Short mmCIF file of C-alpha atoms and ligand atoms in Angstrom, two decimals:
data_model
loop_
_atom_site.label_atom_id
_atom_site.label_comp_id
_atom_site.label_asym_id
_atom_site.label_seq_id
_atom_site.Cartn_x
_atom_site.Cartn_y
_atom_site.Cartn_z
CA UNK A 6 0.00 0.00 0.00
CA UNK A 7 1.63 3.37 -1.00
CA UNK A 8 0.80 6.25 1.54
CA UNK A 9 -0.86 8.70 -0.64
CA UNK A 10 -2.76 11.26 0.89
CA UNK A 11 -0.29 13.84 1.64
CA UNK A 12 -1.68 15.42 5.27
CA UNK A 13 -0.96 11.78 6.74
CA UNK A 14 2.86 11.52 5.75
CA UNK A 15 5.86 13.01 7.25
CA UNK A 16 7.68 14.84 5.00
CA UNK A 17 11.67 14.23 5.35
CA UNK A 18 14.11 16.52 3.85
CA UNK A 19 17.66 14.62 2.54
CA UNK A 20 20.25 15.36 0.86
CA UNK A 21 19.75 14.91 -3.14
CA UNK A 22 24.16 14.25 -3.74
CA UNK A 23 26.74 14.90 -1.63
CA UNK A 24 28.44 13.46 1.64
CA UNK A 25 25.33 12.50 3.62
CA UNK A 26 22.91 11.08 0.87
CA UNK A 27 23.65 7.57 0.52
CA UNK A 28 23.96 7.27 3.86
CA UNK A 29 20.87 9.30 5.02
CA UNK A 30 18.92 6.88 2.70
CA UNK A 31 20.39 3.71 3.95
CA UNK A 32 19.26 4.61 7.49
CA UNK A 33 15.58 5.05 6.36
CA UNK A 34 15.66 1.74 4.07
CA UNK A 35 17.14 0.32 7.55
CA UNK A 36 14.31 1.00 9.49
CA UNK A 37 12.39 -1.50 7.55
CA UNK A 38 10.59 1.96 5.38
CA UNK A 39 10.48 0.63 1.61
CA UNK A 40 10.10 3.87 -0.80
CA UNK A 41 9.09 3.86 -4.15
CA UNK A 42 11.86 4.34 -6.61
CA UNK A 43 11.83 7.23 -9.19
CA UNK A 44 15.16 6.69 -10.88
CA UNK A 45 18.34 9.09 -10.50
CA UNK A 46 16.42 12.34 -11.35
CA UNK A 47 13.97 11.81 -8.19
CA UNK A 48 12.85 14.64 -6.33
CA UNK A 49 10.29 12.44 -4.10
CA UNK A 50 10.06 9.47 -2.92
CA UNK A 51 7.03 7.65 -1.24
CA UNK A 52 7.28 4.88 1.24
CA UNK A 53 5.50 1.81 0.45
CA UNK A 54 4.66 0.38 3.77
CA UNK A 55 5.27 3.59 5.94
CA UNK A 56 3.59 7.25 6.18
CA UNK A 57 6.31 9.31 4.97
CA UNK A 58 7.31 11.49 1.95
CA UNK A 59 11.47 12.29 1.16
CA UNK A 60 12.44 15.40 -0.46
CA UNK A 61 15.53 15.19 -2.30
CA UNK A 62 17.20 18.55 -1.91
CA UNK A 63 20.30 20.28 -1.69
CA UNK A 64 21.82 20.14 2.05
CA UNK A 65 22.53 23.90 2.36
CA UNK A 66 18.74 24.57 1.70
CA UNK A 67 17.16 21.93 3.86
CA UNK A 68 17.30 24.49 7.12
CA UNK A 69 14.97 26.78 5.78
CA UNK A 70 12.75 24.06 3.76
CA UNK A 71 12.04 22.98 7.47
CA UNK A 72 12.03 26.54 9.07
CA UNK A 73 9.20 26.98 6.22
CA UNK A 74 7.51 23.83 7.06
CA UNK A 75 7.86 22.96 3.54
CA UNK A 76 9.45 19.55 5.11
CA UNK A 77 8.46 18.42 8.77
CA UNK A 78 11.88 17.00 9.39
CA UNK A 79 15.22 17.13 7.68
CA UNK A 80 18.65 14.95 7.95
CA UNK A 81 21.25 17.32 7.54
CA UNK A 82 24.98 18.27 8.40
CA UNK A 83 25.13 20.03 11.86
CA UNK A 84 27.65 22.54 9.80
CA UNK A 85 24.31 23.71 7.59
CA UNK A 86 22.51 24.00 10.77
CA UNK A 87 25.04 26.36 12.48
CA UNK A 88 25.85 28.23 9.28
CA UNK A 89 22.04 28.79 8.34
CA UNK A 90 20.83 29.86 11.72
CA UNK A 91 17.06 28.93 11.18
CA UNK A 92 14.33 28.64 13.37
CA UNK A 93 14.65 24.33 13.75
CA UNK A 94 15.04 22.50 16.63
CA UNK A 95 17.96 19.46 16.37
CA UNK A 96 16.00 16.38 17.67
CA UNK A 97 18.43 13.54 17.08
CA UNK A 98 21.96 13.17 16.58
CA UNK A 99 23.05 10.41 14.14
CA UNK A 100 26.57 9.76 14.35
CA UNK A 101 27.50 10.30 10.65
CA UNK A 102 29.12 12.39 8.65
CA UNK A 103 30.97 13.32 11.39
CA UNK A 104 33.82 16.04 10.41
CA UNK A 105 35.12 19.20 11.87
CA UNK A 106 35.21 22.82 10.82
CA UNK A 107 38.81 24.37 10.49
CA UNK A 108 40.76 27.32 9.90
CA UNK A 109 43.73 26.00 7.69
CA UNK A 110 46.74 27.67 6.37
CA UNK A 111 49.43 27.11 3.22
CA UNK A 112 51.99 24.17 4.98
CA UNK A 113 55.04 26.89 3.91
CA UNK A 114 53.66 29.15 6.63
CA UNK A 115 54.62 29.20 10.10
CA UNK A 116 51.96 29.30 12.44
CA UNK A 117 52.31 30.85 16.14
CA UNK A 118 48.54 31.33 17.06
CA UNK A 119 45.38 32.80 15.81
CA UNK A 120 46.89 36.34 16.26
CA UNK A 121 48.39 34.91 12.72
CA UNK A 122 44.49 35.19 10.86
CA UNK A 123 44.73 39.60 11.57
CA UNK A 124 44.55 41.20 8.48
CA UNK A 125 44.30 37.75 6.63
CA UNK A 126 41.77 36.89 3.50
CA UNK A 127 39.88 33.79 4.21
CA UNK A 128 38.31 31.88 2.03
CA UNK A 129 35.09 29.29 2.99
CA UNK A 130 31.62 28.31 2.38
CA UNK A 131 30.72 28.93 5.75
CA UNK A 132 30.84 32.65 6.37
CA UNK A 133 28.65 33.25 9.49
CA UNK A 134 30.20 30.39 11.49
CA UNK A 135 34.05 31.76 10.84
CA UNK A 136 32.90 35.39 11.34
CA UNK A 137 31.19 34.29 14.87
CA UNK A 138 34.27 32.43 16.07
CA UNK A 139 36.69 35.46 14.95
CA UNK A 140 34.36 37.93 16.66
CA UNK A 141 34.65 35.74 19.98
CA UNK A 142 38.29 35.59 18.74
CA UNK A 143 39.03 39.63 18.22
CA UNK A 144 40.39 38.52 15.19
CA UNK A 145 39.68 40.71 12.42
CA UNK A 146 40.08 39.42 9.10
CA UNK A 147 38.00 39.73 5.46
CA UNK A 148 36.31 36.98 4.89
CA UNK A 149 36.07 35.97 1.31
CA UNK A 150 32.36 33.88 0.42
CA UNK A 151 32.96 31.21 -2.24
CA UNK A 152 30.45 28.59 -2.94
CA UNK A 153 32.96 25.25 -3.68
CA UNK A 154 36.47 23.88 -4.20
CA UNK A 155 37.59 26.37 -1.26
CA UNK A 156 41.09 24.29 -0.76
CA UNK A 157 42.19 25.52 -3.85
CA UNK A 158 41.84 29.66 -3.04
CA UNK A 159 45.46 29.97 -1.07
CA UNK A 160 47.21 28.41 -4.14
CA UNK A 161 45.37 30.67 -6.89
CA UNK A 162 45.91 33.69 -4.92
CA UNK A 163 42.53 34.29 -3.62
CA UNK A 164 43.07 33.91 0.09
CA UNK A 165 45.72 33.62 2.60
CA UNK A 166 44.03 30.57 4.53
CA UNK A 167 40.52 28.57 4.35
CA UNK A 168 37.34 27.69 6.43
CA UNK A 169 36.02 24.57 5.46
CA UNK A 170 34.91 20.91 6.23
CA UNK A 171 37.56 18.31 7.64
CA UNK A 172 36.96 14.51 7.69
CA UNK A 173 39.48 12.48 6.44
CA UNK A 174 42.21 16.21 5.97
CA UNK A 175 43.32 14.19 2.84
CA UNK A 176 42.04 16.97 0.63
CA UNK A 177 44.22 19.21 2.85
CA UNK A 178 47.02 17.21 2.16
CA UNK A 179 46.75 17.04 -1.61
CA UNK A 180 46.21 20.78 -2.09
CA UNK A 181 49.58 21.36 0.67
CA UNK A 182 47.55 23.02 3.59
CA UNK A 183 47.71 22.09 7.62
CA UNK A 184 44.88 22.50 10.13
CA UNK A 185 45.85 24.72 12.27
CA UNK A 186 42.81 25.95 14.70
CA UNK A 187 39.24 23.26 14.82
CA UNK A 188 36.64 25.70 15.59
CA UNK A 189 33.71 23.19 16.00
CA UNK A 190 32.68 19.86 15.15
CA UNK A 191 29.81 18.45 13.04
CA UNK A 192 27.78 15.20 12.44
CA UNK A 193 24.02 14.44 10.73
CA UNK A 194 21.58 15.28 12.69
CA UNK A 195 17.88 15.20 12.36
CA UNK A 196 16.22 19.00 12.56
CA UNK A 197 12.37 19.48 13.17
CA UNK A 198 9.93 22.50 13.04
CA UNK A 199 8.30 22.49 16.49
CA UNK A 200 4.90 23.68 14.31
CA UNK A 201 4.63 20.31 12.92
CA UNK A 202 1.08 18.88 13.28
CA UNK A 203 0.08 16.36 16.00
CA UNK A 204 -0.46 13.36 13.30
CA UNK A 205 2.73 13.78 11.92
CA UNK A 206 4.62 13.95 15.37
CA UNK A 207 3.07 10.75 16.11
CA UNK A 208 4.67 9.45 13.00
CA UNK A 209 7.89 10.72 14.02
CA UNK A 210 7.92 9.39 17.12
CA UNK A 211 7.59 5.78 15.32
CA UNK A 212 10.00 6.85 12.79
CA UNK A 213 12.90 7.94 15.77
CA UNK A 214 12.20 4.24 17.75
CA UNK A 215 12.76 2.45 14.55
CA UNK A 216 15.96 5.01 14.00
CA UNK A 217 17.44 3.96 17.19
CA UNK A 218 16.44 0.62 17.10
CA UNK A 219 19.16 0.65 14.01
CA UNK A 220 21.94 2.86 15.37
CA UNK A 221 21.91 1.11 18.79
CA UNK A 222 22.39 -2.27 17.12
CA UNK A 223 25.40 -0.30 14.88
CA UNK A 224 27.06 0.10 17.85
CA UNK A 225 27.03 -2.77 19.66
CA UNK A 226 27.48 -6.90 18.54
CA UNK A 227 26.76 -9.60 19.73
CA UNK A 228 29.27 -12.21 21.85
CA UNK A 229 28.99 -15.54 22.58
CA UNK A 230 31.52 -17.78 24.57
CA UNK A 231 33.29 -20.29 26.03
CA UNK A 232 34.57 -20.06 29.64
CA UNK A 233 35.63 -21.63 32.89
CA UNK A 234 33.36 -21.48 35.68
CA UNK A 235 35.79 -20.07 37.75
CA UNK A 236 36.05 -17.02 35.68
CA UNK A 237 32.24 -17.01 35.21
CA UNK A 238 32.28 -14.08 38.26
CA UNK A 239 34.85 -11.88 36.63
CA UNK A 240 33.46 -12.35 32.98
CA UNK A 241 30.23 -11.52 33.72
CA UNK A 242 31.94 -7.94 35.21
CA UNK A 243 33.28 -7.16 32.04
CA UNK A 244 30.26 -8.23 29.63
CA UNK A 245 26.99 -6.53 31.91
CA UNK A 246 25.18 -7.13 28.59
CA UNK A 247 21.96 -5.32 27.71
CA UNK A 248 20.86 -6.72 31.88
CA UNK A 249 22.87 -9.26 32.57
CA UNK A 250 24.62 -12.27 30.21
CA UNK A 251 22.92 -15.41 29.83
CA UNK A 252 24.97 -18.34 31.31
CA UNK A 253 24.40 -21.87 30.35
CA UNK A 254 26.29 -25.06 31.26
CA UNK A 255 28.36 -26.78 28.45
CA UNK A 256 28.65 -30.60 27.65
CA UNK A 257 31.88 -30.36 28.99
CA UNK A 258 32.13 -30.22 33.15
CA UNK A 259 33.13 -26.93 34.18
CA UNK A 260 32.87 -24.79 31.97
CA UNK A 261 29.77 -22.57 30.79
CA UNK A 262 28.63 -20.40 27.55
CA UNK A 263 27.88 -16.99 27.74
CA UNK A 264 26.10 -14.94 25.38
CA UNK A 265 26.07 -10.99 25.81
CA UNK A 266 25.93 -7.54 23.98
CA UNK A 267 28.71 -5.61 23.97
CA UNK A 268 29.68 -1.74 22.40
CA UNK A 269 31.27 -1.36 19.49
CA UNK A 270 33.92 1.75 20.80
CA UNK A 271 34.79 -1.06 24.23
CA UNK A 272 34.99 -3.96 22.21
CA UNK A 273 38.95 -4.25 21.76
CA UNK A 274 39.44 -3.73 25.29
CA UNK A 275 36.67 -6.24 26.13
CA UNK A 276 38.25 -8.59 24.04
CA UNK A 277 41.80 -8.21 25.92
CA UNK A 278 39.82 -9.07 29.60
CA UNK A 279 38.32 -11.79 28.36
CA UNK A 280 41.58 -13.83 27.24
CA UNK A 281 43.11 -13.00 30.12
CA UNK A 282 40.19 -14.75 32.39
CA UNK A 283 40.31 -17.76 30.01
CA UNK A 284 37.68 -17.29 27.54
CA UNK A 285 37.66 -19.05 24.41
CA UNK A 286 35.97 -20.37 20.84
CA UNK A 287 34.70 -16.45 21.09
CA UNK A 288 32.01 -15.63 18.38
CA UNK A 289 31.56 -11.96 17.48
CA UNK A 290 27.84 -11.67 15.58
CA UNK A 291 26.31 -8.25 14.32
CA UNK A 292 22.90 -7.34 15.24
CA UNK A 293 20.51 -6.17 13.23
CA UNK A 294 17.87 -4.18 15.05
CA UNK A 295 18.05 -3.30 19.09
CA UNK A 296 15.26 -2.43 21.27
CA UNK A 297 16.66 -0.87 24.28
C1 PRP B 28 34.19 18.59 1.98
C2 PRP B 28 35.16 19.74 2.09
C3 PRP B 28 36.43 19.15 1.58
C4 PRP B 28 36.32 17.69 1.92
C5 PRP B 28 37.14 17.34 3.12
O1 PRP B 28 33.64 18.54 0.74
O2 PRP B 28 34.71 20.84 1.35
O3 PRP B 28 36.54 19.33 0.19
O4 PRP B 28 34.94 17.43 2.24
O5 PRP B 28 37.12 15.97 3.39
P1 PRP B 28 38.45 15.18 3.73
O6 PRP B 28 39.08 15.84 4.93
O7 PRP B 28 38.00 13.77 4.02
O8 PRP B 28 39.37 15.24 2.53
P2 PRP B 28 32.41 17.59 0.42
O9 PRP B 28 32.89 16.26 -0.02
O10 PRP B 28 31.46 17.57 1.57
O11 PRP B 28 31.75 18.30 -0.79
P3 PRP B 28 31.53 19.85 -1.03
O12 PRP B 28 32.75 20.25 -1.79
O13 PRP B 28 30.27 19.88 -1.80
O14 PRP B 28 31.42 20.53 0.30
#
């Protein structure tokens, strides 16, 4: 059944190309939402089995698209949010995309502090966000508005340093500038209009459960394994599991399986303890949805 009449679906803003679309999209097809698809020149999808409507846009627009109400909810950069300043609330965070903002210079020059940015031209895409942080800064210096390929402004002549998006710094690398001040740090997030209707925050609310139903099982995996009974007490310390691990007896006297959840960013660590108390035959599983 395709979700048709247009009051009943939430309308979600994404990114049409660029560093968040894929991966904006994958999330929604994640949560189980099937959308109708309109080949590469889409502007709007449907979802099949789910109330909602996605707006392909461009990512520096989708602020005021949901400031206008135009969209009920957008998954955007956290940069766009700062830089546009729009009346949206941020009501998730989605832990991708994640990159910094950063003032960086030609790798020739010497740099002593941000005394060094006085008097400088400096190129970026985000204007309002560089001209807060060099007001809290007393740093006065022109900035110079360009709308793309910003790296490349120091080595044509059009800037002394840049503003821009870090992730990776490779394309500061390959165009021979350092980082030299991070002035704030960035990550999708999902923004909302607090004017959206009641129907449609109820279909939100669905929408977010399902959303961290994904991103919860993302970041954790799933363990099983073998261990002595005497290290059952110390194990089960290290692994506290969702509650607690399940313990059951093996074949073999003495010893016991476990089977328990554990985070993605502790896992290594986890790992380490576990040897060392004796565990073995350990089975690492991904998991594909997790209801907290
Ligand atoms: C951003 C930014 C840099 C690049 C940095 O561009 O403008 O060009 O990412 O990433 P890195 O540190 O991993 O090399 P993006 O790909 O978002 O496209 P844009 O040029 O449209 O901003």
């Amino acid at each position: 059944m395709i979700y048709s009449n247009e009051t009943e679906n939430l309308r979600i803003a994404v990114q049409k190309t660029g560093r968040l679309s894929e991966k904006s999209l994958t999330l929604i097809e994640e949560t189980g939402i099937r959308l109708t698809q309109e080949g590469k020149l889409k502007l709007v999808s449907v979802g099949q089995n789910f109330p909602v409507e996605i707006l392909f846009l461009r990512d520096n627009d989708i602020p005021q698209y949901v400031a206008d109400n135009v969209a009920d909810i957008g998954i955007v950069g956290e940069n766009e949010v700062m830089e546009k300043d729009k009346p949206v609330d941020i009501i998730d965070r989605l832990g991708f995309a994640r990159c910094r903002l950063s003032l960086a210079i030609p790798q020739s020059l010497e740099y002593k502090g941000l005394s060094f940015f006085n008097g400088k031209k400096i190129a970026t895409t985000y204007p309002k966000i560089l001209q807060k942080f060099l007001n809290e800064n007393k740093i006065e210096a022109e900035i110079h508005e360009i709308s793309g390929s910003v790296e490349i402004a120091p080595s044509i002549g059009l800037a002394d340093a840049i503003f821009d998006i870090v992730s990776s710094g490779s394309t500061l690398i390959s165009n021979r500038l350092k980082e030299v001040e991070v002035v704030c740090y960035s990550e999708a997030v999902v923004i909302g209009n607090s004017k959206m209707p009641e129907s449609r925050k109820r279909i939100l609310q669905q929408l977010l459960f399902r959303i961290h139903a994904v991103l919860n099982a993302k970041n954790n995996k799933y363990i099983l394994l073998n261990a002595p009974n005497e290290s059952l007490e110390n194990i089960t310390a290290v692994l506290p599991g969702m509650k607690s691990p399940t313990i059951m007896p093996l074949a073999e006297k003495g010893w016991s399986s476990l089977h328990s959840v554990v985070n993605e960013n502790e896992f290594w660590d986890i790992i380490k303890k576990l040897k060392e108390y004796g565990a073995q035959g350990i089975l690492v599983i991904p998991i594909e949805k997790m209801i907290v």
